[in-house]
Amino acid sequence: MNEDDRGGRGVGKRRGRPSVAERLESGDLTAEDAIELARESVLRTLTAAPKSRSELARALARKGFPEHVVEPVLDRFEEVALVDDAAYADMIVRTRHAERGQARRAISAELRRRGIDTETAGEALSQIDGDDEAEAAAVLARKHVARTRGLDRDKRVRRAVGALSRKGHSPGVAFAAVSDALRAEGDEAEDDELGLVDD
């Protein structure tokens, strides 16, 4: 049973089947059909999750679509705002910072990997200021310090600072946040021993 018998469209080069570019060149596929296949592929991808224009272009290229098919399809998706790199970058910045506590540096690297241009990335990253980063680092530090109770202090510091560094926080910010979290934990323990903590 071949791919067409199973109902698949077979856009890429699979199991010896010609790629979209080869089918276009041989006349087995019209330009209109190739554009429709590319459009359907982009819609399926966007239904699963938002993507940047660059990510979609790479996905279509992997499936064998030539650039002269990809570009007009993606242009149309941008015209109708189904592909919007600025909105996508804003969403990445908000979610990575608020939900994961990532710093600007880590988010910037992710935006580059996703093909967001420098100017668009810079505008999106401008929503995070130094105070926001310090607060995110403090939240992460408290979480990681709490997870390592019972270990010796040096090991706790190394683990927590390492976790913050992986989120893109600078060593200085990470050490300060971890020190504050350990100090706060010590104050809470003292208050608890003195009976000052409310139940």
Tab-separated table of C-alpha atoms in Angstrom:
chain	number	residue	atom	x	y	z
A	1	MET	CA	0.000	0.000	0.000
A	2	ASN	CA	1.526	3.339	-0.948
A	3	GLU	CA	1.074	6.688	0.794
A	4	ASP	CA	-1.688	7.855	-1.533
A	5	ASP	CA	-3.677	4.662	-0.829
A	6	ARG	CA	-3.557	5.508	2.892
A	7	GLY	CA	-4.896	8.982	2.236
A	8	GLY	CA	-1.608	10.783	2.912
A	9	ARG	CA	-0.536	13.623	0.675
A	10	GLY	CA	3.177	12.741	0.759
A	11	VAL	CA	4.636	16.230	0.485
A	12	GLY	CA	8.232	15.340	1.346
A	13	LYS	CA	10.594	12.778	-0.061
A	14	ARG	CA	9.675	9.561	1.733
A	15	ARG	CA	10.347	5.967	0.709
A	16	GLY	CA	11.787	6.906	-2.647
A	17	ARG	CA	8.939	9.217	-3.482
A	18	PRO	CA	9.926	12.430	-5.304
A	19	SER	CA	9.996	15.661	-3.325
A	20	VAL	CA	7.550	18.479	-3.982
A	21	ALA	CA	10.263	20.325	-5.912
A	22	GLU	CA	10.900	17.262	-8.101
A	23	ARG	CA	7.175	16.748	-8.677
A	24	LEU	CA	6.817	20.409	-9.667
A	25	GLU	CA	9.752	20.149	-12.051
A	26	SER	CA	8.411	16.989	-13.689
A	27	GLY	CA	4.906	18.420	-14.008
A	28	ASP	CA	3.327	15.832	-11.675
A	29	LEU	CA	2.262	18.669	-9.387
A	30	THR	CA	1.007	22.106	-10.343
A	31	ALA	CA	2.220	25.241	-8.584
A	32	GLU	CA	-1.315	25.804	-7.272
A	33	ASP	CA	-1.413	22.287	-5.804
A	34	ALA	CA	2.006	22.760	-4.192
A	35	ILE	CA	0.867	26.045	-2.655
A	36	GLU	CA	-2.275	24.363	-1.334
A	37	LEU	CA	-0.231	21.503	0.163
A	38	ALA	CA	2.101	24.018	1.815
A	39	ARG	CA	-0.854	26.017	3.123
A	40	GLU	CA	-2.409	22.882	4.638
A	41	SER	CA	0.911	21.921	6.213
A	42	VAL	CA	1.278	25.367	7.819
A	43	LEU	CA	-2.303	25.250	9.119
A	44	ARG	CA	-1.698	21.834	10.710
A	45	THR	CA	1.498	23.103	12.319
A	46	LEU	CA	-0.137	26.282	13.649
A	47	THR	CA	-3.064	24.289	15.012
A	48	ALA	CA	-0.614	22.434	17.251
A	49	ALA	CA	1.343	25.504	18.419
A	50	PRO	CA	2.288	29.009	17.287
A	51	LYS	CA	5.520	29.284	15.301
A	52	SER	CA	7.734	31.988	13.849
A	53	ARG	CA	7.922	32.559	10.116
A	54	SER	CA	11.447	31.169	10.143
A	55	GLU	CA	10.388	27.967	11.924
A	56	LEU	CA	7.586	27.440	9.415
A	57	ALA	CA	9.912	28.090	6.470
A	58	ARG	CA	12.410	25.529	7.816
A	59	ALA	CA	9.636	22.973	8.363
A	60	LEU	CA	8.350	23.419	4.818
A	61	ALA	CA	11.878	23.186	3.398
A	62	ARG	CA	12.410	19.907	5.302
A	63	LYS	CA	9.236	18.613	3.651
A	64	GLY	CA	10.692	19.422	0.256
A	65	PHE	CA	8.812	22.613	-0.605
A	66	PRO	CA	10.851	24.992	-2.770
A	67	GLU	CA	11.306	28.608	-1.706
A	68	HIS	CA	9.126	29.957	-4.530
A	69	VAL	CA	6.206	28.025	-2.988
A	70	VAL	CA	7.059	28.724	0.660
A	71	GLU	CA	7.421	32.509	0.470
A	72	PRO	CA	3.974	33.409	-0.953
A	73	VAL	CA	2.281	30.982	1.446
A	74	LEU	CA	3.993	32.531	4.468
A	75	ASP	CA	3.410	36.050	3.120
A	76	ARG	CA	-0.318	35.315	3.039
A	77	PHE	CA	-0.284	33.915	6.584
A	78	GLU	CA	1.423	37.121	7.736
A	79	GLU	CA	-1.129	39.278	5.879
A	80	VAL	CA	-3.992	37.639	7.765
A	81	ALA	CA	-1.991	37.743	11.051
A	82	LEU	CA	-1.846	33.978	11.535
A	83	VAL	CA	1.934	34.337	11.538
A	84	ASP	CA	3.113	37.334	13.569
A	85	ASP	CA	6.705	37.213	14.778
A	86	ALA	CA	6.284	40.248	17.060
A	87	ALA	CA	3.280	38.751	18.875
A	88	TYR	CA	4.993	35.360	18.992
A	89	ALA	CA	8.158	36.881	20.496
A	90	ASP	CA	6.062	38.775	23.086
A	91	MET	CA	4.341	35.523	24.062
A	92	ILE	CA	7.648	33.660	24.376
A	93	VAL	CA	9.103	36.420	26.571
A	94	ARG	CA	6.031	36.560	28.839
A	95	THR	CA	5.710	32.818	29.322
A	96	ARG	CA	9.400	32.029	29.712
A	97	HIS	CA	9.895	34.820	32.221
A	98	ALA	CA	6.664	34.517	34.222
A	99	GLU	CA	6.241	30.739	34.199
A	100	ARG	CA	9.831	29.513	34.074
A	101	GLY	CA	11.720	32.403	35.652
A	102	GLN	CA	14.104	32.682	32.718
A	103	ALA	CA	16.325	35.737	32.390
A	104	ARG	CA	16.600	37.941	29.311
A	105	ARG	CA	19.805	36.197	28.218
A	106	ALA	CA	18.205	32.735	28.034
A	107	ILE	CA	15.056	34.064	26.374
A	108	SER	CA	17.121	36.007	23.841
A	109	ALA	CA	18.969	32.819	22.883
A	110	GLU	CA	15.667	30.993	22.428
A	111	LEU	CA	14.277	33.768	20.235
A	112	ARG	CA	17.399	33.562	18.044
A	113	ARG	CA	16.982	29.773	17.739
A	114	ARG	CA	13.389	30.323	16.673
A	115	GLY	CA	14.477	32.731	13.939
A	116	ILE	CA	13.179	35.966	15.462
A	117	ASP	CA	15.156	38.936	14.133
A	118	THR	CA	17.238	41.040	16.528
A	119	GLU	CA	15.006	44.119	16.418
A	120	THR	CA	11.794	42.168	17.081
A	121	ALA	CA	13.495	40.207	19.872
A	122	GLY	CA	14.790	43.419	21.454
A	123	GLU	CA	11.328	44.966	21.466
A	124	ALA	CA	9.840	41.852	23.061
A	125	LEU	CA	12.601	41.618	25.662
A	126	SER	CA	12.085	45.257	26.661
A	127	GLN	CA	9.062	44.148	28.718
A	128	ILE	CA	11.514	42.669	31.277
A	129	ASP	CA	13.506	45.121	33.385
A	130	GLY	CA	16.186	44.562	36.018
A	131	ASP	CA	13.669	44.482	38.862
A	132	ASP	CA	11.618	41.815	37.056
A	133	GLU	CA	14.724	39.675	36.587
A	134	ALA	CA	15.758	40.069	40.223
A	135	GLU	CA	12.271	39.041	41.384
A	136	ALA	CA	12.246	36.002	39.067
A	137	ALA	CA	15.682	35.007	40.394
A	138	ALA	CA	14.455	35.391	43.983
A	139	VAL	CA	11.425	33.169	43.346
A	140	LEU	CA	13.571	30.489	41.700
A	141	ALA	CA	16.173	30.693	44.465
A	142	ARG	CA	13.550	30.192	47.190
A	143	LYS	CA	12.152	27.193	45.318
A	144	HIS	CA	15.555	25.550	44.821
A	145	VAL	CA	16.733	26.290	48.354
A	146	ALA	CA	13.553	24.695	49.733
A	147	ARG	CA	14.149	21.556	47.639
A	148	THR	CA	17.628	21.054	49.065
A	149	ARG	CA	16.881	21.256	52.789
A	150	GLY	CA	18.957	18.717	54.655
A	151	LEU	CA	22.006	19.019	52.389
A	152	ASP	CA	25.117	20.909	53.446
A	153	ARG	CA	25.145	24.629	52.686
A	154	ASP	CA	27.824	24.522	49.959
A	155	LYS	CA	25.982	21.833	48.032
A	156	ARG	CA	22.718	23.765	48.344
A	157	VAL	CA	24.371	26.936	47.059
A	158	ARG	CA	25.989	25.119	44.109
A	159	ARG	CA	22.750	23.440	43.092
A	160	ALA	CA	20.602	26.548	43.403
A	161	VAL	CA	23.120	28.823	41.650
A	162	GLY	CA	23.482	26.215	38.895
A	163	ALA	CA	19.716	26.076	38.435
A	164	LEU	CA	19.493	29.869	38.178
A	165	SER	CA	22.425	29.995	35.770
A	166	ARG	CA	20.680	27.489	33.491
A	167	LYS	CA	17.749	29.901	33.404
A	168	GLY	CA	20.092	32.606	32.116
A	169	HIS	CA	20.698	34.525	35.345
A	170	SER	CA	24.196	35.953	35.764
A	171	PRO	CA	26.393	34.471	38.511
A	172	GLY	CA	26.145	37.691	40.548
A	173	VAL	CA	22.345	37.764	40.432
A	174	ALA	CA	22.163	34.021	41.136
A	175	PHE	CA	24.482	34.157	44.174
A	176	ALA	CA	22.666	37.179	45.607
A	177	ALA	CA	19.246	35.541	45.195
A	178	VAL	CA	20.422	32.243	46.711
A	179	SER	CA	22.098	34.034	49.640
A	180	ASP	CA	18.895	35.967	50.321
A	181	ALA	CA	16.830	32.765	50.128
A	182	LEU	CA	19.132	30.946	52.555
A	183	ARG	CA	19.127	33.934	54.913
A	184	ALA	CA	15.300	34.087	54.796
A	185	GLU	CA	15.107	30.357	55.439
A	186	GLY	CA	17.372	30.793	58.480
A	187	ASP	CA	15.221	33.662	59.777
A	188	GLU	CA	12.076	31.532	59.371
A	189	ALA	CA	13.719	28.649	61.235
A	190	GLU	CA	14.674	30.988	64.098
A	191	ASP	CA	11.154	32.450	64.199
A	192	ASP	CA	9.728	28.933	64.250
A	193	GLU	CA	11.982	27.958	67.155
A	194	LEU	CA	10.882	31.077	69.041
A	195	GLY	CA	7.206	30.412	68.282
A	196	LEU	CA	6.851	33.525	66.112
A	197	VAL	CA	5.501	31.765	62.999
A	198	ASP	CA	1.710	31.828	62.654
A	199	ASP	CA	0.036	28.467	62.003
